[in-house]
Coordinates of C-alpha atoms and ligand atoms in Angstrom, one line a residue:
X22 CA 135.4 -53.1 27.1
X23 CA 132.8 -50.8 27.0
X24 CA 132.0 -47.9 24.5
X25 CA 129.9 -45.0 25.9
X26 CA 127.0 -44.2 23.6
X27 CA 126.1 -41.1 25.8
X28 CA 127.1 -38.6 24.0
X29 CA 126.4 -40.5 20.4
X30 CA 124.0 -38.8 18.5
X31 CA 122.0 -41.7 17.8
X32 CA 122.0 -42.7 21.3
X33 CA 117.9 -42.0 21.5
X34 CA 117.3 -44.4 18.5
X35 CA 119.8 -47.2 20.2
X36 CA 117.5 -46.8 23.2
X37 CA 114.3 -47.3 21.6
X38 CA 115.6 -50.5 19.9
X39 CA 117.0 -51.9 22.4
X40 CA 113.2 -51.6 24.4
X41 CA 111.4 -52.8 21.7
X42 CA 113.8 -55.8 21.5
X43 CA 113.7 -56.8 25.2
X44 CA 109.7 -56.1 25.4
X45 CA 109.4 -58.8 22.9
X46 CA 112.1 -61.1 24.4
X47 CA 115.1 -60.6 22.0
X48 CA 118.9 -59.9 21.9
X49 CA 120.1 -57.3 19.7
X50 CA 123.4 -56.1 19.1
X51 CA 125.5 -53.3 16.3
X52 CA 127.7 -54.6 14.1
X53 CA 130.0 -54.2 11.3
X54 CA 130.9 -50.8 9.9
X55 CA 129.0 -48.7 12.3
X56 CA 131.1 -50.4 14.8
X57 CA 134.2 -50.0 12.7
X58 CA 133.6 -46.5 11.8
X59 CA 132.7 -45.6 15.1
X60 CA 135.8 -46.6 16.9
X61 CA 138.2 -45.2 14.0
X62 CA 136.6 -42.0 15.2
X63 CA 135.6 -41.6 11.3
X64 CA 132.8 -39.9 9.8
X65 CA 129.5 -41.4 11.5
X66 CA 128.3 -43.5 9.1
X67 CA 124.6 -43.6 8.0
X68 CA 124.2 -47.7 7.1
X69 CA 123.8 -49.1 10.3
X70 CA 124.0 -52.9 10.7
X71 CA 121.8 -54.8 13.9
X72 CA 121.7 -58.0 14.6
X73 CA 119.4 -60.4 16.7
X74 CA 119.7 -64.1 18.0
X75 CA 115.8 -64.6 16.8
X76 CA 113.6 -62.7 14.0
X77 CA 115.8 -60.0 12.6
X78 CA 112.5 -59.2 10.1
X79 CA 110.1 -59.1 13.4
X80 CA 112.7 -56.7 15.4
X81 CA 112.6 -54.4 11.8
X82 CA 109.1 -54.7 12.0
X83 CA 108.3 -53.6 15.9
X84 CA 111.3 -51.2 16.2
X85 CA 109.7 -49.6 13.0
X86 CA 106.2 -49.6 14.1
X87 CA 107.2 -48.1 17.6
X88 CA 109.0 -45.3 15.7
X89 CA 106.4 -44.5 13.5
X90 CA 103.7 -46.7 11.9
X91 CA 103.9 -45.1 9.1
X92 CA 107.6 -46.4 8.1
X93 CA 107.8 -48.5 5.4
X94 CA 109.5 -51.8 5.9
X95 CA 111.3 -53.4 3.3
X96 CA 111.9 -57.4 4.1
X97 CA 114.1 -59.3 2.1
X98 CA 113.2 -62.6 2.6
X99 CA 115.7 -64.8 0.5
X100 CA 118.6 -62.9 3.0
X101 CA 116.5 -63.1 6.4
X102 CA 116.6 -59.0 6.1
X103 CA 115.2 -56.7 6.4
X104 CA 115.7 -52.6 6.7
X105 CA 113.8 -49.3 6.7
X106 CA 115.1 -45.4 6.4
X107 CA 114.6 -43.7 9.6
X108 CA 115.9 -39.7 9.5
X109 CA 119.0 -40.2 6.7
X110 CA 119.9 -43.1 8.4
X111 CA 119.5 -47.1 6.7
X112 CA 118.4 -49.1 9.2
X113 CA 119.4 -53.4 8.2
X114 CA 118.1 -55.8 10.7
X115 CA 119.2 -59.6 10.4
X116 CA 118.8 -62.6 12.6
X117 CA 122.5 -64.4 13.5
X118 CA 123.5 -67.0 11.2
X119 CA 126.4 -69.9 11.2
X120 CA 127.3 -70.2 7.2
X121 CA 128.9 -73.3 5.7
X122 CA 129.5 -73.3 2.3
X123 CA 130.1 -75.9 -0.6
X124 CA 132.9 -76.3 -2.4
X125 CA 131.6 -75.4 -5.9
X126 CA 128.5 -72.6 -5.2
X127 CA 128.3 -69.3 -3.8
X128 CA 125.3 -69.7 -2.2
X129 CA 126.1 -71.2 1.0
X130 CA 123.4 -72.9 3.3
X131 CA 122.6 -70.5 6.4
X132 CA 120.8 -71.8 9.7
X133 CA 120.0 -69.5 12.7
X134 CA 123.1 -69.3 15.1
X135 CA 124.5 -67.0 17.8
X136 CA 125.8 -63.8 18.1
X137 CA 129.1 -65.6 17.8
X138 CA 128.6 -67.7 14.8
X139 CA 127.8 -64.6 13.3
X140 CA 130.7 -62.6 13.8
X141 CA 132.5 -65.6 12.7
X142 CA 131.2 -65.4 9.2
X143 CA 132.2 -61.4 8.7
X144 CA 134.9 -61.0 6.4
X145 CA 137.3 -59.1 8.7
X146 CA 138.2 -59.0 12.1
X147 CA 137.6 -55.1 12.2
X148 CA 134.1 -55.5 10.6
X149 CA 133.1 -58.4 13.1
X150 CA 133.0 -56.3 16.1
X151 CA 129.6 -55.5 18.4
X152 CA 128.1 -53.5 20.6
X153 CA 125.1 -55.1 22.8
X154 CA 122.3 -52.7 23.0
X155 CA 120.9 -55.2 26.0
X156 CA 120.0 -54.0 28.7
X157 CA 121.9 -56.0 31.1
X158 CA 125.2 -54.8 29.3
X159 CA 124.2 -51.8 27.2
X160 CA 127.1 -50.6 25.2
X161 CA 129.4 -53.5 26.0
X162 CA 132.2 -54.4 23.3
X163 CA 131.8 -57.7 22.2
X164 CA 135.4 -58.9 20.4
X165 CA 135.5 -62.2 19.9
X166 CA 138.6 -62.0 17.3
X167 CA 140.7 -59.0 19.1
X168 CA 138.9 -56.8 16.0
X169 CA 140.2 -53.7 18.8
X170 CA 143.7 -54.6 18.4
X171 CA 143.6 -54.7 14.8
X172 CA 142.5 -51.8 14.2
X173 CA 145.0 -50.2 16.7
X174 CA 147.3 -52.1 14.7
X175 CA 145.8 -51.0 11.2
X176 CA 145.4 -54.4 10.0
X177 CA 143.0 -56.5 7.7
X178 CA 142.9 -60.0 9.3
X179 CA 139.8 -62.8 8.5
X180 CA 138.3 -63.9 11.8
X181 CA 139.0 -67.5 10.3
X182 CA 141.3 -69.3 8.0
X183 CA 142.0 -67.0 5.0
X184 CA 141.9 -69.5 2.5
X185 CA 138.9 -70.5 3.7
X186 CA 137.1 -67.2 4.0
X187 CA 138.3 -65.8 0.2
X188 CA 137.1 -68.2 -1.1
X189 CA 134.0 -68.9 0.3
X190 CA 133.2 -65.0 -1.1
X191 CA 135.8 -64.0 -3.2
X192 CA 134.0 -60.1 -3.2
X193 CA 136.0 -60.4 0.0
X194 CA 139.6 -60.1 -1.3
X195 CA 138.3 -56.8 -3.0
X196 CA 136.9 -55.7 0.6
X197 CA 140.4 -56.5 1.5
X198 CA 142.1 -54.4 -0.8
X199 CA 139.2 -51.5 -0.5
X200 CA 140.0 -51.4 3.3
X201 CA 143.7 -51.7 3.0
X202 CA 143.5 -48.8 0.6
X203 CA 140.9 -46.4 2.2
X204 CA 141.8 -46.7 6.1
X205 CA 145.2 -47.0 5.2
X206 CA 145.9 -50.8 7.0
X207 CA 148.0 -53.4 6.2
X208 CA 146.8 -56.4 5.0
X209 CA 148.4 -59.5 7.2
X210 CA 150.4 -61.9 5.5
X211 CA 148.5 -65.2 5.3
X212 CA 145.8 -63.4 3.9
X213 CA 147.8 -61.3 1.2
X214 CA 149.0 -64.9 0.3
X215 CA 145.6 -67.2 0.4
X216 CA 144.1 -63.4 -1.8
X217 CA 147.2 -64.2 -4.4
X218 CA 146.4 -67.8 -4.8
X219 CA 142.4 -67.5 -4.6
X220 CA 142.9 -64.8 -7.1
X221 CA 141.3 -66.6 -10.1
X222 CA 138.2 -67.1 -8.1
X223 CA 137.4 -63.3 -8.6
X224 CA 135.4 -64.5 -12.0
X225 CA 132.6 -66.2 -9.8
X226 CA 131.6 -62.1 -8.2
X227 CA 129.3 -60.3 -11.1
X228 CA 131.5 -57.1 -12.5
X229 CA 128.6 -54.8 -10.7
X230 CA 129.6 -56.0 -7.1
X231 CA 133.3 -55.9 -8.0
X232 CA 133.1 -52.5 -9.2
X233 CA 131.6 -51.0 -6.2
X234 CA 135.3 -51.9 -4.4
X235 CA 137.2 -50.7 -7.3
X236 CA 135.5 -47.4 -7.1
X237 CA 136.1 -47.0 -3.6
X238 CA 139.8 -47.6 -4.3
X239 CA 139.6 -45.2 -7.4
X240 CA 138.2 -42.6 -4.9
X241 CA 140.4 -43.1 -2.0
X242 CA 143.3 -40.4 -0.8
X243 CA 145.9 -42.3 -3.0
X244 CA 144.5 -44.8 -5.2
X245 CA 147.8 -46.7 -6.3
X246 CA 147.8 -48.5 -2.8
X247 CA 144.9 -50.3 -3.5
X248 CA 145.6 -50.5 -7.3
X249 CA 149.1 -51.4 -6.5
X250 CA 147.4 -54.4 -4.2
X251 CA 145.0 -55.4 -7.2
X252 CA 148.5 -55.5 -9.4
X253 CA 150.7 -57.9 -6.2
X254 CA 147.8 -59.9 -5.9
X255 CA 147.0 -60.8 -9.3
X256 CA 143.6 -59.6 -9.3
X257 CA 144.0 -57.1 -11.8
X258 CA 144.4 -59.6 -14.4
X259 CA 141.2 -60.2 -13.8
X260 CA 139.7 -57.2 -13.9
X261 CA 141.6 -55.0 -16.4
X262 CA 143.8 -57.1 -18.1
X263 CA 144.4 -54.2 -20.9
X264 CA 146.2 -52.2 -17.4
X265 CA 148.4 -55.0 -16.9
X266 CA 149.8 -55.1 -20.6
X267 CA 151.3 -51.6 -19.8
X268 CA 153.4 -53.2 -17.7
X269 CA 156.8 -53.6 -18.5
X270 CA 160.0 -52.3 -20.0
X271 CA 161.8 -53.1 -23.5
X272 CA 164.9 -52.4 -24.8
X273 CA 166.0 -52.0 -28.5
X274 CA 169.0 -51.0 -29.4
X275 CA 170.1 -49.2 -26.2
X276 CA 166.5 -47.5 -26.1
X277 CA 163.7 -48.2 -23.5
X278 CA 160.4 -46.4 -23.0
X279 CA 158.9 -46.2 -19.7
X280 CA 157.1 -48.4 -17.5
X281 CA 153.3 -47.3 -18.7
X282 CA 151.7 -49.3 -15.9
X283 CA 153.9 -47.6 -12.9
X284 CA 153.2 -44.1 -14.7
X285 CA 149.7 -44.6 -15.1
X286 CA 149.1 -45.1 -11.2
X287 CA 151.4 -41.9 -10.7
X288 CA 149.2 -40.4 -13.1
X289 CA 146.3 -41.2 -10.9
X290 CA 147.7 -40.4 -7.7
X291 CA 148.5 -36.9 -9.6
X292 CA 145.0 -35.9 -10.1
X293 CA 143.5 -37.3 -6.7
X294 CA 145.2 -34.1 -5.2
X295 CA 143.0 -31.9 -7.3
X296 CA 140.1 -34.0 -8.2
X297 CA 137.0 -36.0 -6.4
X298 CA 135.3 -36.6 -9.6
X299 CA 135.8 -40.5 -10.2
X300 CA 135.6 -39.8 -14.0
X301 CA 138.4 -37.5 -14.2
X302 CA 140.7 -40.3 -12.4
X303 CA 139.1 -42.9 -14.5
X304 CA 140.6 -41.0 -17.2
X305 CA 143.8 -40.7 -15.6
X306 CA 143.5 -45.0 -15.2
X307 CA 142.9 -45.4 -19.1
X308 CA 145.0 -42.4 -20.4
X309 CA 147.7 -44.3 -21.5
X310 CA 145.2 -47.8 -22.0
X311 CA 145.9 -47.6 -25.8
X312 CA 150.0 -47.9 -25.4
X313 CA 150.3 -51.4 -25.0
X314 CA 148.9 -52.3 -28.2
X315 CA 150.5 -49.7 -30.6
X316 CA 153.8 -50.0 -29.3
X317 CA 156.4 -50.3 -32.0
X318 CA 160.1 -49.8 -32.3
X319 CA 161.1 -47.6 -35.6
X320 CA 164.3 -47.9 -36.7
X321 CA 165.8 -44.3 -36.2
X322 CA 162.9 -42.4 -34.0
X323 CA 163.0 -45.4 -31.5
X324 CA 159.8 -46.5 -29.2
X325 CA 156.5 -44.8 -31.2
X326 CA 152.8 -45.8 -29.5
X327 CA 151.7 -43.9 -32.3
X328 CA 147.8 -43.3 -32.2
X329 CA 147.5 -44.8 -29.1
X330 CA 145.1 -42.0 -27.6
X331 CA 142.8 -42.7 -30.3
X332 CA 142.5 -46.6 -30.1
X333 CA 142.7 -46.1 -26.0
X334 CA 139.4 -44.3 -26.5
X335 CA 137.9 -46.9 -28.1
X336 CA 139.0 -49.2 -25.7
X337 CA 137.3 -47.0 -22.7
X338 CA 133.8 -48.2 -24.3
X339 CA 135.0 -52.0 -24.6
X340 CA 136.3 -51.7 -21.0
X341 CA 133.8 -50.5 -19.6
X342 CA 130.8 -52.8 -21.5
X343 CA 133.2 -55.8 -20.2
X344 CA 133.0 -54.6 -16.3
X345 CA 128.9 -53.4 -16.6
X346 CA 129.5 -49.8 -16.1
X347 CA 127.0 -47.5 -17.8
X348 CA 127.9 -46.4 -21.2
X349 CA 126.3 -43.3 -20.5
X350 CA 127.7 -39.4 -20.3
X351 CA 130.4 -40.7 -18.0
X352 CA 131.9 -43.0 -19.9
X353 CA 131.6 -40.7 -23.4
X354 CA 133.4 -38.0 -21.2
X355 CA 136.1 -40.6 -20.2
X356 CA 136.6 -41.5 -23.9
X357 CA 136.8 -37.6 -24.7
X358 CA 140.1 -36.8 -21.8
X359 CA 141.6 -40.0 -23.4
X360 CA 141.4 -39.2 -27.1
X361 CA 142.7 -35.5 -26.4
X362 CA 145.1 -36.0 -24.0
X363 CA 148.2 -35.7 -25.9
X364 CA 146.5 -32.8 -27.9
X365 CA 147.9 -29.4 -25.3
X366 CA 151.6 -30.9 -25.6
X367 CA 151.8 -30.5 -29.4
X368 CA 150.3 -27.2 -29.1
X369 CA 153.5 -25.9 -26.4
X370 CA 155.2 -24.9 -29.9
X371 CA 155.9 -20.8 -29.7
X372 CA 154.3 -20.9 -33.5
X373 CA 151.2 -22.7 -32.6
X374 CA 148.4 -21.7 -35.0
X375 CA 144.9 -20.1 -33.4
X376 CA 143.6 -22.6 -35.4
X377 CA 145.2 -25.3 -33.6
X378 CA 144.2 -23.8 -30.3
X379 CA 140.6 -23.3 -31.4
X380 CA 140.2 -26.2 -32.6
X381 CA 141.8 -27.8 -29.3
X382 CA 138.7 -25.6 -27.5
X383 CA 136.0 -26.6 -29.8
X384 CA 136.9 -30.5 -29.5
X385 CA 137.2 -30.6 -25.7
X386 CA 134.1 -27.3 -24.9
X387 CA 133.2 -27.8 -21.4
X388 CA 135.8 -30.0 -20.3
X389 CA 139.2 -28.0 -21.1
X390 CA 139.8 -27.1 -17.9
X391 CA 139.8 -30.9 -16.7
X392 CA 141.8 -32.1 -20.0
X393 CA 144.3 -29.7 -18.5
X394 CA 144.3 -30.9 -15.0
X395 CA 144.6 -34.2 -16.5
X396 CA 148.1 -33.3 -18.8
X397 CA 149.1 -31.6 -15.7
X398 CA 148.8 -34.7 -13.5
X399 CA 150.7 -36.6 -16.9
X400 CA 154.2 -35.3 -15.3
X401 CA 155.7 -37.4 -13.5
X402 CA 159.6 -36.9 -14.3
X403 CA 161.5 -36.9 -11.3
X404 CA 163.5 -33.7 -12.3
X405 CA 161.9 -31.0 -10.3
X406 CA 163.0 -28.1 -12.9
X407 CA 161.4 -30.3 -15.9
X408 CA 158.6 -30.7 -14.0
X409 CA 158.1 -26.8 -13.5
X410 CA 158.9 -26.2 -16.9
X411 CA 156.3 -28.2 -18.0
X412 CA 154.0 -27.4 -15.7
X413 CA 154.7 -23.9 -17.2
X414 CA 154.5 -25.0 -20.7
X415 CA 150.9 -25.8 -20.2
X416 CA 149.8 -22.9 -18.5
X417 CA 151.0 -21.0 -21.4
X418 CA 148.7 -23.0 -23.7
X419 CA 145.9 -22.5 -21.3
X420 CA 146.5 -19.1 -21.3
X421 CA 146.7 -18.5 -25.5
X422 CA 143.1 -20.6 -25.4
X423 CA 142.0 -18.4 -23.1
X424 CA 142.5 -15.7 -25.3
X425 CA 141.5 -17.5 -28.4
X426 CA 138.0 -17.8 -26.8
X427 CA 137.8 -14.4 -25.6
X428 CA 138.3 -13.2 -29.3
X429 CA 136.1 -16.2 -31.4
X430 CA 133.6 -17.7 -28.3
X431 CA 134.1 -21.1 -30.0
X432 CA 133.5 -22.8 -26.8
X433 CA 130.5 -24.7 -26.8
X434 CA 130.0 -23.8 -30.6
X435 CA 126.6 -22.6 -31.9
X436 CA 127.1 -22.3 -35.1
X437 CA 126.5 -18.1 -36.4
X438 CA 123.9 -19.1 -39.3
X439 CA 121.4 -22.1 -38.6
X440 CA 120.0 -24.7 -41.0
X441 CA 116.7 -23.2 -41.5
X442 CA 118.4 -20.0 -42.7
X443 CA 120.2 -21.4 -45.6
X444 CA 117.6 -23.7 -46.2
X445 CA 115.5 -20.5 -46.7
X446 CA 118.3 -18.6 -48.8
X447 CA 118.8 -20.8 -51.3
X448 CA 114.6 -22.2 -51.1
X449 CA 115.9 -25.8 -50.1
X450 CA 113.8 -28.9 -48.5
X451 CA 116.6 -30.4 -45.8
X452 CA 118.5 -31.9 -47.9
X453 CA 122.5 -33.1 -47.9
X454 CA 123.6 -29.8 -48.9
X455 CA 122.8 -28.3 -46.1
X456 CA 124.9 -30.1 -43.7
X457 CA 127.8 -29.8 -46.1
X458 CA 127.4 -26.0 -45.9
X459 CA 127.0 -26.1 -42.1
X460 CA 130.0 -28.0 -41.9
X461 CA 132.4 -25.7 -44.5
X462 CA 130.9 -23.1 -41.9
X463 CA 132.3 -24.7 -39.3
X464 CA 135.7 -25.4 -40.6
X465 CA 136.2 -21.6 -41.6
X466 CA 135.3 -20.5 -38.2
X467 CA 137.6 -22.8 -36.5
X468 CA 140.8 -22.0 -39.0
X469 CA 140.1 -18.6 -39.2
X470 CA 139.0 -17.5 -42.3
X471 CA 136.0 -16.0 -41.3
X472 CA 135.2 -14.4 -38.3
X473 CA 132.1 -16.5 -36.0
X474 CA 129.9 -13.9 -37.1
X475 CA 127.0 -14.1 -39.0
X476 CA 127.3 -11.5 -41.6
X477 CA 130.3 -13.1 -42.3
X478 CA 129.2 -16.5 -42.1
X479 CA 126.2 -15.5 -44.7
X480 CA 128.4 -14.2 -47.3
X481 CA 130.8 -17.3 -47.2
X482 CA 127.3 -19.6 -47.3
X483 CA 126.5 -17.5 -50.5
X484 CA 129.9 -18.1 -52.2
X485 CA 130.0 -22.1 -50.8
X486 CA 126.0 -22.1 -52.1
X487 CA 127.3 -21.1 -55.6
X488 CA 130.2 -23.4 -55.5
X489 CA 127.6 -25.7 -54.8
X490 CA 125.2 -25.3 -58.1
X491 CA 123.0 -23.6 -55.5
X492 CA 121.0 -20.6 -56.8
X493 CA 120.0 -17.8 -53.9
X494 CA 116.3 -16.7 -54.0
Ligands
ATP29 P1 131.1 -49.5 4.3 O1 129.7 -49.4 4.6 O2 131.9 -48.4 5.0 O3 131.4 -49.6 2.9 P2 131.0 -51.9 5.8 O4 132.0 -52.8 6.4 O5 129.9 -51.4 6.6 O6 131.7 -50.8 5.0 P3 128.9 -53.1 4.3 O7 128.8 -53.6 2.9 O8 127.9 -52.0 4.7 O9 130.4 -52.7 4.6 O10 128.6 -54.4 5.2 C1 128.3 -54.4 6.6 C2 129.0 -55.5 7.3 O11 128.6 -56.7 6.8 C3 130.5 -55.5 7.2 O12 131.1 -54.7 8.2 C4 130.8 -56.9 7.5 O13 130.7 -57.3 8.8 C5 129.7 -57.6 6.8 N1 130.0 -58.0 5.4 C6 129.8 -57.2 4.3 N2 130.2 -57.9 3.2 C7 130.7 -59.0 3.6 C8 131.2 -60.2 2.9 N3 131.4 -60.2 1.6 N4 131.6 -61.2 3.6 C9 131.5 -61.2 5.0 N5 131.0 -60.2 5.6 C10 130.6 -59.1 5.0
MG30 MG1 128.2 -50.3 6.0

């Protein structure tokens, strides 16, 4: 088969590699993802993988200085790679390899091979597909392991034995997964079975490498497919074992709660249709993360998980220290969605206090809108009027907030009198009492008994200051 590169935008660059590779005596061929990508008709991706039967770092080396000698080659020696940024695009350049590996190591020993052997040791048949850029077959299809039908067929097959490949590199059952769940393929049988039983293996792959897959899931069209895979497979054990223990139903006395696990991917699937940011559908992931362990049956009220947003935000920072993600902004806003996210349904009550609401919009300041999406994305009864009454019920509550802020602008809170201005009314150094004032301040705003204003706020520091011992100068 042959793929015409006329009209591909990069067709001037594939040219220019392709001379500098023959002037100097070498093969060189595409493969992998560009390959992939490009026959899926997908975006056109901008890694682009080559591959020569000699010096993959000499090819990088010439191809770059031919394009511009000022390009700045980086060579990765211990990997036989090397790559350079060329116009947006990531040039890789490797020599072919055959791989064997032993038994107990992931480091398996590489020697120079052909095209063949290296296709051989690509983890799926989709991603082991080239195209020669030699001039003798320019743009040829080079499918040792019928990669074309597979993809036709949507389906994730190893080029060799599946056992054998996963666990070689167990990263590769999470590529499995992360392809499955992205393209929307199947995986084929023997392999779903040899990623089941290599599953334990997962704990040799660092949590930085894993993560990269799992974030592709979480950011796919419909994340439970792939998080639904992790589940089948066993891998999520592994990874998120506090996901697992949501899974489940009890019964007590004729009462059951609901499966937390299966609601939690709904959850997820929920705010996929209204979100891209990963964050927001990490918090839909861990929303529910602290049900497991306060689950408790109480005679007369039946199955309570009482507190559980509170301990599942604590659990976002262990979680994500376990799996190395950053425990920056990111994860602080995760922990935030989680600890309020039962907050708008006890505010649905007609007789709902301001207070209650301002304090609901002092608590979650920038990130109301998504706390909302998030409760919205928390329905997932079957019943279709249930769902639009709820759906209803927290518009209503979005809407008494909104008018709560358009009256006290506690939304992103500056407090109405500042520290140095009662430290200067009362002739204080900083000192404890100040904070307590700022504080009192705070609270009077947010319940209501003074306006945020800061004539008001002054008189109420005077009266607190008294209260206080303090003497006004
Ligand atoms: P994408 O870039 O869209 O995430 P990709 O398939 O291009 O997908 P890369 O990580 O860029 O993934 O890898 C490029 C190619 O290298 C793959 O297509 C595959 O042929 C090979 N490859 C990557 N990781 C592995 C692995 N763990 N085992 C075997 N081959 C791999
Ligand atoms: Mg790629």
């Amino acid at each position: 088969m042959n793929i015409n590169l006329s009209q591909n935008k990069n067709l001037k660059l594939f040219k220019l590699i392709s001379e500098v590779a023959q002037n100097n005596d070498q093969t060189v061929y595409i493969v992998g993802g560009y390959v992939r990508d490009l026959l899926l008709k997908r975006n056109s991706p901008t890694d682009i993988d080559f591959v020569t039967e000699s010096d993959g770092m000499e090819l990088a080396r010439n191809a770059a200085a031919h394009i511009d000698p000022k390009i700045k080659v980086s060579v990765f020696k211990n990997y036989g790679t090397a790559m350079f940024h060329y116009k947006g695009l990531d040039l890789e350049f490797v020599g072919a390899r055959k791989e064997s590996y032993a038994e107990h190591s992931r480091n398996p020993s590489v020697s120079k091979g052909s095209l063949e052997d290296d296709q051989k040791r690509r983890d799926f048949t989709i991603n082991a597909l080239a195209i020669s850029l030699n001039q003798e077959n320019f743009g040829e299809l080079i499918d040792p392991f019928e990669g074309v039908l597979d993809l036709k067929n949507k389906i994730i097959r190893t080029p060799l034995q599946p056992s054998q490949t996963y666990s070689d590199d167990p990263l590769r059952m999470m590529r499995a997964i992360r392809f499955a769940a992205t393209l929307h393929f199947k995986i084929e049988e023997n392999s779903l079975q040899a990623i089941k039983n290599e599953a334990a293996r997962i704990s040799i792959i660092s949590q930085e490498r894993i993560m990269v897959e799992f974030n592709k899931i979480m950011l796919s069209e419909k994340p439970s497919k792939g998080l639904k895979l992790l589940e089948e497979t066993g891998l999520m054990q592994y990874i998120m074992p506090e996901l697992t223990a949501l899974k489940g139903i009890e019964e007590v006395e004729g009462q059951t709660h609901k499966d937390n696990f299966w609601h939690t991917l709904e959850v997820v699937d929920n705010i996929s249709k209204h979100t891209e940011n990963l964050w927001l559908r990490w918090a839909a992931l861990l929303h529910d993360v602290g049900k497991a362990p306060t689950k408790k049956f109480v005679e007369g009220s039946g199955w309570t998980f009482h507190g559980h947003e509170f301990l599942g935000s604590k659990m976002v920072k262990s979680i994500f220290y376990r799996l190395k993600m950053p425990l920056g902004n990111n994860m602080k806003y995760v922990q935030k969605l989680v600890k309020l996210s039962s907050r708008p349904i006890a505010l649905i009550d007609e007789d709902t206090s301001d207070a209650a609401l301002r304090r609901l919009l002092f608590d979650s300041g920038e990130d109301l809108e998504d706390l909302f999406t998030l409760c919205k994305a928390d329905i997932t009864t079957k019943n279709s009027a249930k769902q639009a009454k709820y759906k209803r019920n927290f518009e209503e509550v979005a809407l008494k907030i909104k008018e709560v802020e358009e009256k006290d602008h506690v939304r992103n809170f500056q407090p109405p009198i500042s520290g140095e201005e009662i430290m200067e009314m009362f002739g204080l150094e900083p000192s404890r009492e100040i904070g307590i004032l700022k504080e009192k301040v705070k609270e009077a705003i947010l319940e209501g008994e003074i306006a945020n204003d800061k004539e008001e706020a002054r008189e109420f520091v005077i009266n607190e200051g008294k209260e206080l011992g303090l003497i006004l100068v």
